[in-house]
Amino acid sequence: MRSMKFIAEIGGRSHTIEVDNHGADDGYYTMVVDGERHEVDAQLLRSHIVSVLIDHKSYDVDIEKSGKLDDTLDGRMKVRVRGRVVNLDILSERRKKMKEAATAHLSQSGVVNIESPMPGKVFKMLVKEGDEVEEGQGVVVVEAMKMENELKSPKAGTVTSVKVNEGQAVDAGTSLVIIE
Amino acid sequence: MKNGQPKVTKVLVANRGEIAVRVMRTCREMGIPTVAVYSDPDRVALHTRYATEAYHIGPASPSESYLRIDKLLDVAKRSGADAIHPGYGFLSENSEFARAVADAGLTFIGPPPEAMDAMATKTMARQLMAKADVPIVPGLEEGIDDEAEAKAYAVKIGFPVMLKASAGGGGKGMRKVDRAEDFASAWRAARSEAAKSFGNDEVYIEKFLEKPRHIEIQVFADGHGNVHHLFERECSVQRRHQKLIEEAPSPFVTPEMRKEMGEVACRAARAVNYLGAGTVEFLVDAHRNFYFMEMNTRLQVEHPVTEMITGFDLVEAQIRVARGEALPWGNQPQSQRGWAVEARVCAEDAMNNFVPTPGVIRHFRTAEGPYVRNDTGVYRGFEVSMDYDPMIAKVIAWGPDRQTAIQRLDRALAEFTVKGITVNSQFLRQILQYKEFKEGHYDTGIIQRFQDEQPQWFTEEHEQVAMMAAAFFLFEEEQRKGARVVTGQGTGTSGRDLHAWQRSVGVRPPFRW
């Protein structure tokens, strides 16, 4: 593979980045960001650190994937550049298309799966199956590190399933409530 | 002590995390062996590894481990520890624990239980402080019925005042009164609202503090009659009533005020026959009036900023005082040196209502360079448990002046890196660079105002570089996947000859965090 195209989203805006290694593994790349060309010297180091030189400007960049670890179509990342974190969602063009195909079907059915954002304990269930909820309404309280955190419904709908009980220990990503 | 001077020859640290490690560090320097106690998940915690000896005391839940007085005393007996340092939190302000330690013939490295009790209940502390001539937030402890009497009292303590429902809560039956002319209508409104909301129209009066700042004085007392103060710490940067950034000295405190607050704090300590390290917390209003809030009868989380501007080791001083020695620095220190700022790095998502983010630390790089200090209890590979406090590290920087200290801490936090879990280090940097903070004109409302404003943080340059680095990273990830398949060909184990499961094993998934 000599060149690849990526689609990145930052704060709702979409950007394209083309990476071309000229067929050589020499650390030099041509990148075209939204039509603008850059010659980039990049090195991938241990611990997901990327050292980038652009026009002799040195950037030490820390990459951290923040999406679901087992989902290759989840491109969320935290990228720290000169100590400032940019949250972006980036996928190759190919994966982006796969994702669009996969989620088109999801958004039609309008199912929202509320997951625990962290390991903890279900402190209080605020809804039960069959309840109508408003957008932004609290549905469940998860407790971790002595703090209670209320999770809210991202949309209006009906609670079709409550998957956990009060007092139950949950992991990050555990499905708690389904809203349709 | 009953049998002459206590020696403190082996210290049990009844705590975990960064403070346990911090206490043990001083013990090591003083040549004193240490005893750690640990819960199930803390078997591999840094404090367990750092101590000379370590004893298991139960499951993760603090009520079954770190808060179990019987287990702690049992470990002290088994290990031969003759002193206990409680750290902060857990049992540090529990007088029952301090008594049990003394009854077991051990030295409690902290104040006498009577002093802890005196400061534990607010009304009792208020009465004691008033008697000792320590200013308290003016107000009535009881409800008041007569309007004229109430108004006279409001005039006496000075406007603005707050009228609060005695039975109240949640802002109901609460009225701020700015001028005497407004008193009558506010009085009626507060009473009728109180009656409607709580079925009880009784209200009481308290002075309203405008833009309150939280400023505290470090005090230290020994058994030889010396009570000293080690200047102030400014702790107004708080979220959920917990401090996030502290500095010493305070940009708001004048030299005269410092002297006065210090003397008042020493009076407060004397009033309860204090011993060892303590902190007198004050609320300070915009007019530089200060009022006693409470006394923390223990070492504070933010004690390092005081250490940085005095050059003293407060844990060493605690141990020396516990041994019956006089305060190691001799006379009341007259001036501090330079400026120090501390930031608390927490496993929480500052952009998402500060939700805790426990998990495994995949990469950990502390800040280095001149005049930077890291106090931490974690390391790469350690799992930050959901059972304990989210604070994983304190980063402290010193400078000859405030601006240098802030810039240095900012630089240090930019180096401080944790991967695997979300931490608040960038948020802390944003606060450090926030106009109010930089100029030193802030109060306890600073975080709220910052969040309402949400100043732009990264620039187009950051964005562009982030995209290029991320695209490069994914490009390399894809290339490597391809490369592994190629390696297989020349070795006679090409994909064609392999079973499906072997093929899947051969291509290792990229290590992700």
XYZ file of C-alpha atoms in Angstrom:
693
model
C 0.000 0.000 0.000
C 1.518 3.211 -1.097
C -1.132 5.715 -0.227
C -4.277 5.804 1.873
C -7.028 8.251 2.431
C -8.494 9.026 5.879
C -11.551 10.939 7.006
C -11.294 12.794 10.317
C -13.992 14.552 12.245
C -13.200 17.237 14.795
C -15.988 19.078 16.532
C -18.519 18.178 13.843
C -16.349 19.248 10.909
C -15.022 16.721 8.448
C -11.507 16.685 6.988
C -9.668 14.439 4.550
C -6.052 13.387 4.929
C -4.109 11.468 2.303
C -0.940 9.716 3.380
C 1.604 8.669 0.749
C 4.904 6.954 1.634
C 6.154 7.012 -1.995
C 6.455 3.234 -1.812
C 9.407 3.448 0.578
C 9.701 2.785 4.286
C 12.075 5.696 4.867
C 10.064 7.802 7.297
C 9.179 10.491 4.739
C 5.582 11.059 3.742
C 3.578 13.385 1.617
C 0.317 14.295 3.290
C -2.518 16.236 1.746
C -4.845 17.729 4.352
C -8.035 19.223 2.903
C -6.183 19.805 -0.371
C -3.072 21.296 1.210
C 0.210 19.476 0.704
C 2.752 18.852 3.486
C 6.078 17.028 3.437
C 6.270 15.183 6.735
C 9.020 13.281 8.534
C 7.250 10.925 10.969
C 8.420 8.220 13.365
C 6.273 5.855 15.383
C 7.749 5.254 18.845
C 6.832 2.928 21.714
C 3.783 3.730 23.849
C 1.932 5.148 20.826
C 4.079 8.237 20.636
C 4.522 9.842 17.226
C 7.403 12.208 16.562
C 6.626 14.518 13.656
C 8.931 16.993 11.911
C 7.273 19.424 9.513
C 9.537 22.103 8.054
C 11.897 21.468 10.981
C 9.112 22.110 13.464
C 9.157 19.294 16.006
C 5.936 17.901 17.438
C 5.874 15.128 20.015
C 2.398 13.661 19.676
C 0.691 11.205 22.031
C -1.987 9.024 20.511
C -4.597 7.354 22.647
C -7.516 5.458 21.218
C -10.584 6.388 23.182
C -13.196 4.368 21.349
C -14.216 0.795 21.978
C -11.136 -1.392 21.935
C -12.674 -4.311 20.045
C -14.439 -2.227 17.439
C -12.302 -1.533 14.381
C -14.942 0.880 13.105
C -14.677 3.079 16.195
C -12.114 5.696 15.248
C -12.267 7.912 18.312
C -8.902 9.121 19.492
C -7.359 11.599 21.811
C -4.347 13.157 20.208
C -2.113 15.322 22.350
C -0.068 17.870 20.468
C 2.251 20.097 22.449
C 0.312 19.288 25.585
C -3.104 20.068 24.101
C -5.597 17.335 23.457
C -7.581 17.208 20.221
C -10.487 14.758 20.224
C -11.009 13.330 16.814
C -12.801 10.520 15.090
C -10.665 9.173 12.275
C -11.049 6.175 9.982
C -9.633 5.138 6.655
C -11.982 5.814 3.766
C -12.648 2.092 3.449
C -13.580 1.608 7.098
C -15.612 4.785 7.035
C -17.760 3.304 4.265
C -18.152 0.045 6.185
C -19.229 2.012 9.216
C -21.765 4.049 7.272
C -23.266 0.845 5.902
C -23.440 -0.633 9.386
C -24.919 2.363 11.139
C -27.463 3.277 8.436
C -29.498 0.337 9.616
C -29.068 1.281 13.277
C -30.227 4.853 13.044
C -33.326 3.733 11.148
C -34.478 1.576 13.994
C -33.543 4.397 16.393
C -32.289 2.167 19.164
C -30.112 3.778 21.782
C -28.025 1.602 24.041
C -26.997 3.407 27.228
C -23.715 1.986 28.446
C -21.784 2.503 31.625
C -18.935 4.942 30.893
C -16.808 3.404 33.633
C -16.520 0.390 35.889
C -18.694 0.906 38.948
C -21.882 -0.072 40.630
C -25.480 0.639 39.605
C -26.502 2.990 42.369
C -30.047 3.796 41.301
C -32.281 2.944 38.377
C -34.429 5.954 37.550
C -36.653 4.324 34.920
C -38.377 1.009 34.322
C -39.367 -0.842 31.187
C -42.163 0.874 29.316
C -41.379 4.362 30.679
C -41.440 7.291 28.276
C -38.293 9.422 28.586
C -37.424 12.895 27.392
C -34.150 13.822 25.781
C -31.700 14.649 28.567
C -33.706 12.850 31.232
C -31.655 10.900 33.785
C -32.182 7.158 33.450
C -29.617 5.512 35.702
C -27.065 6.519 38.347
C -23.720 4.708 38.368
C -21.427 5.057 41.353
C -17.642 4.897 41.228
C -14.909 6.393 43.363
C -17.380 7.688 45.923
C -19.129 9.786 43.280
C -22.541 9.330 41.762
C -22.924 9.895 38.053
C -26.287 10.254 36.404
C -26.500 8.988 32.833
C -29.014 10.755 30.641
C -31.023 9.655 27.638
C -29.605 11.160 24.431
C -33.074 11.135 22.839
C -36.752 10.983 23.612
C -38.280 7.511 23.441
C -39.518 4.492 25.314
C -37.466 2.310 27.639
C -37.666 -1.105 26.006
C -35.224 -2.908 28.245
C -33.498 -2.467 31.604
C -30.504 -4.763 31.646
C -29.120 -4.380 35.157
C -30.311 -4.230 38.750
C -29.557 -1.711 41.456
C -26.429 -2.694 43.349
C -25.009 -4.658 40.438
C -21.331 -4.183 39.552
C -20.769 -3.154 35.928
C -17.777 -2.715 33.634
C -17.121 0.145 31.270
C -19.268 -0.506 28.209
C -21.822 -2.703 29.993
C -25.241 -2.129 28.457
C -27.588 -0.692 31.092
C -30.748 0.534 29.423
C -32.152 0.329 25.869
C -34.286 3.182 24.611
C -36.210 3.124 21.348
C 3.529 9.380 77.415
C 3.377 6.936 80.244
C 6.783 5.359 79.767
C 8.982 8.344 79.021
C 9.437 9.798 75.533
C 8.012 7.813 72.637
C 10.705 6.705 70.214
C 8.869 6.185 66.917
C 11.178 3.448 65.678
C 8.778 1.777 63.248
C 5.810 3.522 61.635
C 2.625 1.858 60.459
C 1.051 4.012 57.741
C -2.710 3.504 57.968
C -3.385 4.721 54.451
C -2.806 4.029 50.765
C -1.953 5.844 47.537
C 0.261 8.872 47.177
C 0.051 10.012 50.808
C 1.168 6.621 52.143
C 4.161 6.692 49.805
C 4.883 10.316 50.716
C 4.967 9.519 54.457
C 7.144 6.457 53.871
C 9.627 8.499 51.877
C 10.366 10.701 54.866
C 10.546 7.662 57.113
C 13.171 6.169 54.807
C 15.155 9.387 54.946
C 14.993 9.298 58.742
C 16.012 5.645 58.828
C 12.659 4.510 60.228
C 11.258 1.200 58.909
C 7.673 1.377 57.635
C 4.695 -0.944 57.717
C 2.101 -0.832 54.933
C -1.416 -2.200 55.151
C -3.197 -3.175 51.975
C -6.571 -4.314 50.698
C -7.052 -6.987 48.030
C -6.606 -4.733 44.965
C -3.698 -2.918 46.656
C -1.482 -5.988 46.862
C 0.605 -4.462 44.057
C -0.049 -0.793 44.923
C 3.007 1.397 45.202
C 2.712 1.853 48.979
C 2.708 -1.925 49.480
C 5.843 -2.214 47.356
C 7.565 0.781 48.918
C 7.192 -0.184 52.604
C 9.655 -2.256 54.598
C 6.842 -4.617 55.615
C 3.313 -5.082 54.314
C 0.229 -6.727 55.799
C -3.044 -7.664 54.129
C -6.078 -6.222 55.943
C -9.086 -7.234 53.866
C -11.201 -6.629 50.775
C -11.365 -3.500 48.627
C -14.171 -1.776 50.497
C -12.567 0.697 52.952
C -15.086 -0.180 55.661
C -13.675 -3.702 55.641
C -10.014 -2.725 55.405
C -8.556 0.787 55.766
C -11.254 1.826 58.236
C -10.970 -1.248 60.472
C -9.337 -0.057 63.709
C -9.090 -3.603 65.081
C -7.203 -4.875 62.041
C -4.821 -1.905 62.025
C -3.982 -2.371 65.701
C -3.498 -6.083 65.132
C -1.006 -5.348 62.347
C 0.799 -2.859 64.588
C 1.146 -5.550 67.219
C 2.273 -8.264 64.808
C 4.778 -6.007 63.083
C 6.132 -4.355 66.214
C 5.320 -0.841 64.937
C 5.341 1.648 67.797
C 3.693 4.564 65.971
C 0.854 5.059 63.488
C 0.641 7.765 60.840
C -2.942 8.129 59.582
C -2.264 10.213 56.431
C -5.349 12.155 55.346
C -8.890 10.860 54.830
C -9.817 7.398 56.172
C -9.254 7.424 59.970
C -7.082 10.544 60.131
C -9.694 12.665 61.908
C -11.291 9.875 63.899
C -10.703 10.479 67.612
C -11.841 6.984 68.486
C -8.933 5.684 66.418
C -6.472 8.082 68.051
C -7.669 6.923 71.493
C -7.452 3.249 70.550
C -3.892 3.782 69.317
C -2.878 5.474 72.573
C -4.656 2.802 74.634
C -2.639 0.153 72.821
C 0.499 1.916 74.064
C 1.383 3.267 70.603
C 2.113 6.791 69.408
C -0.492 8.429 67.183
C 1.262 10.826 64.813
C -1.384 13.503 65.012
C -3.190 15.729 67.494
C -4.661 14.553 70.811
C -8.173 13.073 70.469
C -9.625 15.883 72.609
C -8.498 18.462 70.037
C -10.048 16.385 67.247
C -13.334 16.191 69.128
C -13.376 19.912 69.818
C -13.115 20.675 66.103
C -15.392 17.895 64.883
C -18.793 19.500 65.532
C -19.388 22.845 63.854
C -21.413 24.478 66.599
C -18.966 23.463 69.285
C -16.011 24.644 67.179
C -17.802 27.964 66.536
C -18.371 28.518 70.238
C -14.785 27.649 71.131
C -13.406 29.892 68.402
C -15.620 32.811 69.375
C -14.348 32.459 72.927
C -10.745 32.458 71.653
C -11.378 35.677 69.726
C -11.278 33.953 66.342
C -13.689 35.593 63.865
C -16.513 33.307 62.716
C -19.013 33.924 59.903
C -21.440 36.259 61.677
C -24.890 34.799 61.959
C -27.483 33.424 64.295
C -27.461 29.798 65.322
C -31.186 29.970 65.962
C -34.236 31.251 64.137
C -35.617 34.668 64.825
C -39.302 35.789 64.926
C -39.353 39.512 65.356
C -38.795 41.565 62.199
C -37.405 44.622 63.983
C -35.020 42.497 66.016
C -33.920 40.658 62.866
C -33.342 43.881 60.979
C -31.329 45.317 63.831
C -29.157 42.235 63.788
C -28.680 42.492 59.997
C -27.586 46.106 60.373
C -25.189 45.061 63.098
C -23.410 42.398 61.015
C -23.633 44.516 57.868
C -25.316 44.021 54.483
C -25.520 41.968 52.367
C -27.029 39.239 54.525
C -28.751 35.989 53.741
C -32.118 35.051 55.130
C -32.372 31.279 55.282
C -35.229 29.008 56.230
C -34.358 27.127 59.408
C -36.016 24.031 58.025
C -34.805 24.764 54.532
C -32.671 23.439 51.766
C -32.351 23.551 47.996
C -32.460 27.338 47.801
C -36.105 27.596 48.930
C -36.901 30.237 51.520
C -33.569 31.871 50.855
C -33.183 35.571 50.169
C -30.147 37.738 49.762
C -30.662 41.241 51.120
C -28.339 43.943 49.854
C -29.744 47.058 51.573
C -31.674 47.903 54.723
C -34.518 49.323 52.578
C -35.106 45.910 51.057
C -35.193 44.088 54.355
C -38.944 44.154 54.985
C -40.025 42.706 51.637
C -37.277 40.062 51.657
C -38.247 39.122 55.198
C -41.889 38.583 54.197
C -40.960 36.683 51.037
C -38.505 34.397 52.795
C -40.967 33.610 55.581
C -43.898 32.887 53.307
C -41.762 30.779 50.990
C -40.400 28.889 53.987
C -43.911 28.298 55.276
C -45.119 27.072 51.890
C -42.114 24.853 51.227
C -41.418 23.440 54.658
C -44.526 24.153 56.738
C -42.359 26.223 59.049
C -41.788 29.940 58.547
C -38.791 30.281 60.843
C -35.771 31.948 59.248
C -32.322 32.847 60.485
C -29.710 35.359 59.380
C -26.185 34.861 58.168
C -23.729 37.293 56.687
C -23.466 36.916 52.916
C -19.871 36.594 51.791
C -19.249 38.091 48.388
C -16.914 36.170 46.119
C -15.600 34.052 48.956
C -12.078 32.714 48.765
C -10.904 29.658 50.576
C -7.626 30.447 52.305
C -6.099 28.286 54.990
C -3.239 28.597 57.440
C -0.866 25.758 58.211
C -0.236 25.559 61.937
C 2.210 23.425 63.876
C 2.402 22.888 67.624
C 4.869 20.944 69.744
C 4.719 19.683 73.315
C 6.947 22.511 74.540
C 4.421 25.299 74.222
C 5.409 26.403 70.720
C 2.580 27.092 68.297
C 3.755 28.370 64.899
C 2.072 29.083 61.619
C 3.661 28.321 58.250
C 1.781 30.937 56.243
C -1.260 30.450 54.046
C -2.425 28.344 51.139
C -4.972 29.589 48.638
C -7.409 26.796 47.742
C -10.235 28.547 45.898
C -10.025 26.441 42.730
C -12.545 23.734 43.572
C -14.979 21.422 41.842
C -17.654 19.526 43.752
C -16.255 21.239 46.882
C -12.946 19.499 46.337
C -9.763 21.417 45.738
C -8.061 21.123 42.367
C -5.275 23.708 42.358
C -3.627 25.217 45.424
C -0.951 27.834 45.767
C 1.175 29.393 48.465
C 1.303 32.181 49.177
C -2.121 33.535 48.189
C -2.095 36.348 45.604
C -4.843 37.995 47.675
C -3.193 38.065 51.089
C -1.163 41.116 52.094
C 1.787 40.826 54.514
C -0.247 42.434 57.332
C -3.171 40.123 56.666
C -0.833 37.116 56.606
C 0.527 38.045 60.005
C -2.930 38.580 61.420
C -4.383 35.372 59.963
C -1.353 33.450 61.201
C -1.778 34.790 64.720
C -5.504 34.041 64.715
C -4.847 30.496 63.473
C -2.318 29.946 66.269
C -4.903 31.187 68.768
C -7.378 28.655 67.369
C -4.808 25.877 67.777
C -3.964 26.954 71.333
C -7.659 27.034 72.240
C -7.874 23.274 71.703
C -4.391 22.382 73.040
C -3.297 21.347 69.606
C -0.260 19.185 68.836
C 1.400 18.477 65.504
C 0.268 19.602 62.048
C -3.117 21.212 61.554
C -4.854 23.546 59.154
C -7.212 26.355 60.009
C -9.528 27.058 57.073
C -10.937 30.527 56.550
C -13.487 32.024 54.216
C -12.254 35.383 53.015
C -14.600 37.914 51.449
C -13.865 40.489 48.759
C -13.095 43.083 51.450
C -10.393 40.871 52.962
C -12.453 40.028 56.037
C -11.662 36.491 57.084
C -13.821 34.081 59.036
C -13.047 30.734 60.644
C -14.631 27.872 58.734
C -13.135 24.731 60.235
C -9.926 23.160 61.404
C -8.519 20.055 59.723
C -6.749 18.063 62.376
C -4.347 16.256 60.053
C -1.827 16.683 57.276
C -3.500 18.220 54.207
C -3.351 16.941 50.643
C -1.861 20.285 49.607
C 0.904 20.382 52.249
C 3.669 20.226 49.580
C 3.152 23.861 48.545
C 3.963 24.871 52.124
C 7.014 22.611 52.063
C 8.179 24.292 48.865
C 7.983 27.835 50.218
C 9.468 27.011 53.632
C 11.971 24.281 52.799
C 10.603 22.184 55.675
C 9.507 18.555 55.584
C 6.160 18.590 57.364
C 6.054 14.820 57.838
C 9.477 14.923 59.464
C 8.235 17.680 61.761
C 5.161 15.577 62.603
C 7.360 12.643 63.575
C 9.718 14.817 65.636
C 6.817 16.403 67.492
C 5.353 12.947 68.110
C 8.713 11.969 69.613
C 8.407 14.849 72.024
C 10.970 17.067 70.295
C 10.521 20.784 69.755
C 9.548 22.160 66.318
C 12.654 21.550 64.184
C 12.848 25.066 62.727
C 13.176 26.750 66.127
C 11.420 30.103 66.099
C 8.277 31.249 64.320
C 9.386 31.598 60.655
C 9.114 35.210 59.541
C 8.905 34.918 55.768
C 8.320 32.419 53.021
C 10.477 32.019 49.947
C 9.108 32.267 46.402
C 5.870 30.759 45.154
C 4.541 27.205 44.794
C 1.523 25.852 42.927
C 0.059 22.361 43.118
C -2.302 20.636 40.689
C -4.208 17.486 41.522
C -4.205 14.994 38.683
C -7.384 12.937 38.911
C -8.742 9.953 37.028
C -11.787 11.840 35.826
C -13.150 13.325 32.642
C -13.224 17.081 33.147
C -15.047 17.550 29.838
C -17.833 15.208 30.880
C -19.048 16.459 34.266
C -15.929 15.061 36.018
C -17.085 11.431 35.791
C -14.513 9.108 37.340
C -12.430 7.066 34.911
C -10.936 4.086 36.730
C -8.906 1.586 34.722
C -5.432 0.296 33.923
C -2.620 2.794 33.367
C -0.930 1.792 30.101
C 1.673 4.473 29.944
C 2.886 6.793 32.663
C 5.393 9.603 32.373
C 5.849 12.048 35.225
C 6.996 15.617 34.813
C 10.661 16.407 35.266
C 12.952 19.384 35.165
C 13.961 22.021 37.700
C 11.787 22.739 40.749
C 9.105 20.217 39.856
C 7.799 17.608 42.285
C 5.516 14.642 41.589
C 3.761 12.900 44.470
C 2.050 9.807 43.190
C 1.025 6.326 44.203
C 0.593 4.772 40.769
C 2.776 3.426 37.995
C 2.520 1.926 34.529
C 0.432 -1.245 34.623
C -1.344 -0.337 37.869
C -5.114 -0.442 37.895
C -6.781 2.634 39.333
C -9.572 1.054 41.320
C -13.123 2.361 41.418
C -13.090 1.814 45.178
C -10.837 4.741 46.070
C -10.302 8.415 45.517
C -9.733 9.407 41.860
C -6.661 11.532 42.664
C -3.646 9.683 41.259
C -0.924 12.304 41.489
C -0.023 15.782 42.617
C 2.300 17.858 40.517
C 3.916 20.765 42.310
C 6.169 23.475 40.905
C 8.149 26.184 42.639
C 9.364 29.488 41.242
C 10.886 32.672 42.643
C 7.654 34.467 41.756
C 4.053 33.533 40.990
C 4.273 33.790 37.229
C 7.337 31.564 37.044
C 5.717 28.976 39.293
C 2.559 28.912 37.147
C 4.469 28.652 33.869
C 6.622 25.919 35.322
C 3.625 23.905 36.522
C 1.986 24.399 33.136
C 5.095 23.107 31.417
C 5.272 20.175 33.839
C 1.629 19.217 33.280
C 2.224 19.239 29.534
C 4.937 16.614 30.092
C 2.895 14.590 32.559
C 1.328 11.804 30.489
C -1.093 9.053 31.355
C -2.555 6.699 28.779
C -5.163 4.028 29.356
C -7.389 6.204 31.516
C -8.608 9.759 31.087
C -7.079 12.275 33.471
C -7.701 15.968 33.981
C -4.197 17.255 33.244
C -5.222 19.370 30.273
C -8.128 20.854 32.206
C -5.700 21.820 34.961
C -3.513 23.569 32.388
C -6.509 25.416 31.007
C -7.334 26.701 34.487
C -3.703 27.769 35.006
C -3.909 29.790 31.783
C -7.396 31.155 32.480
C -7.310 34.927 32.788
C -8.760 35.088 36.312
C -6.265 32.604 37.628
C -3.288 34.146 35.889
C -4.149 37.539 37.284
C -4.812 36.117 40.729
C -8.317 37.592 40.963
C -10.296 34.451 41.527
C -12.682 32.996 44.061
C -14.493 29.697 44.564
C -16.702 30.379 41.523
C -13.776 30.174 39.072
C -14.452 26.684 37.681
C -18.102 27.475 37.033
C -17.208 30.667 35.193
C -14.538 28.846 33.225
C -17.010 26.193 32.148
C -19.596 28.782 31.170
C -17.047 30.513 28.957
C -15.301 27.434 27.527
C -12.373 29.336 26.082
C -10.884 28.028 22.839
C -7.934 25.881 23.726
C -6.274 24.346 20.703
C -5.448 26.191 17.491
C -5.646 25.192 13.843
C -1.983 24.201 14.039
C -2.723 21.689 16.828
C -5.656 20.387 14.815
C -3.646 19.953 11.609
C -0.757 18.193 13.333
C -3.178 15.988 15.282
C -4.828 14.845 12.061
C -1.543 14.146 10.333
C -0.134 12.227 13.298
C -3.339 10.216 13.673
C -3.506 9.415 9.955
C 0.164 8.414 9.986
C -0.459 6.223 13.024
C -3.348 4.390 11.330
C -1.387 4.168 8.075
C 1.474 2.438 9.897
C -0.977 0.158 11.674
C -2.401 -0.965 8.323
C 1.108 -1.324 6.849
C 2.195 -3.579 9.683
C -0.788 -5.836 9.261
C 0.206 -6.188 5.605
C 3.871 -6.722 6.446
C 3.180 -9.686 8.721
C 1.388 -11.562 5.975
C 4.347 -10.987 3.652
C 6.818 -12.393 6.199
C 4.866 -15.606 6.226
C 5.465 -16.332 2.521
C 9.182 -16.914 2.374
C 9.188 -19.206 5.407
C 7.098 -21.935 3.943
C 4.214 -21.084 6.207
C 2.257 -19.059 3.731
C -1.338 -18.374 4.481
C -2.498 -21.109 2.116
C -1.002 -23.919 4.216
C -2.350 -22.721 7.509
C -5.563 -23.522 9.291
C -7.867 -20.639 9.863
C -7.046 -20.488 13.573
C -3.306 -20.441 12.865
C -3.708 -17.579 10.460
C -5.611 -15.652 13.045
C -2.951 -16.286 15.685
C -0.141 -15.296 13.334
C -1.380 -11.780 12.830
C -1.201 -10.243 16.250
C -3.811 -7.560 16.780
C -2.229 -4.167 17.242
C -1.693 -3.296 20.888
C -4.366 -0.754 21.628
C -5.110 1.597 24.448
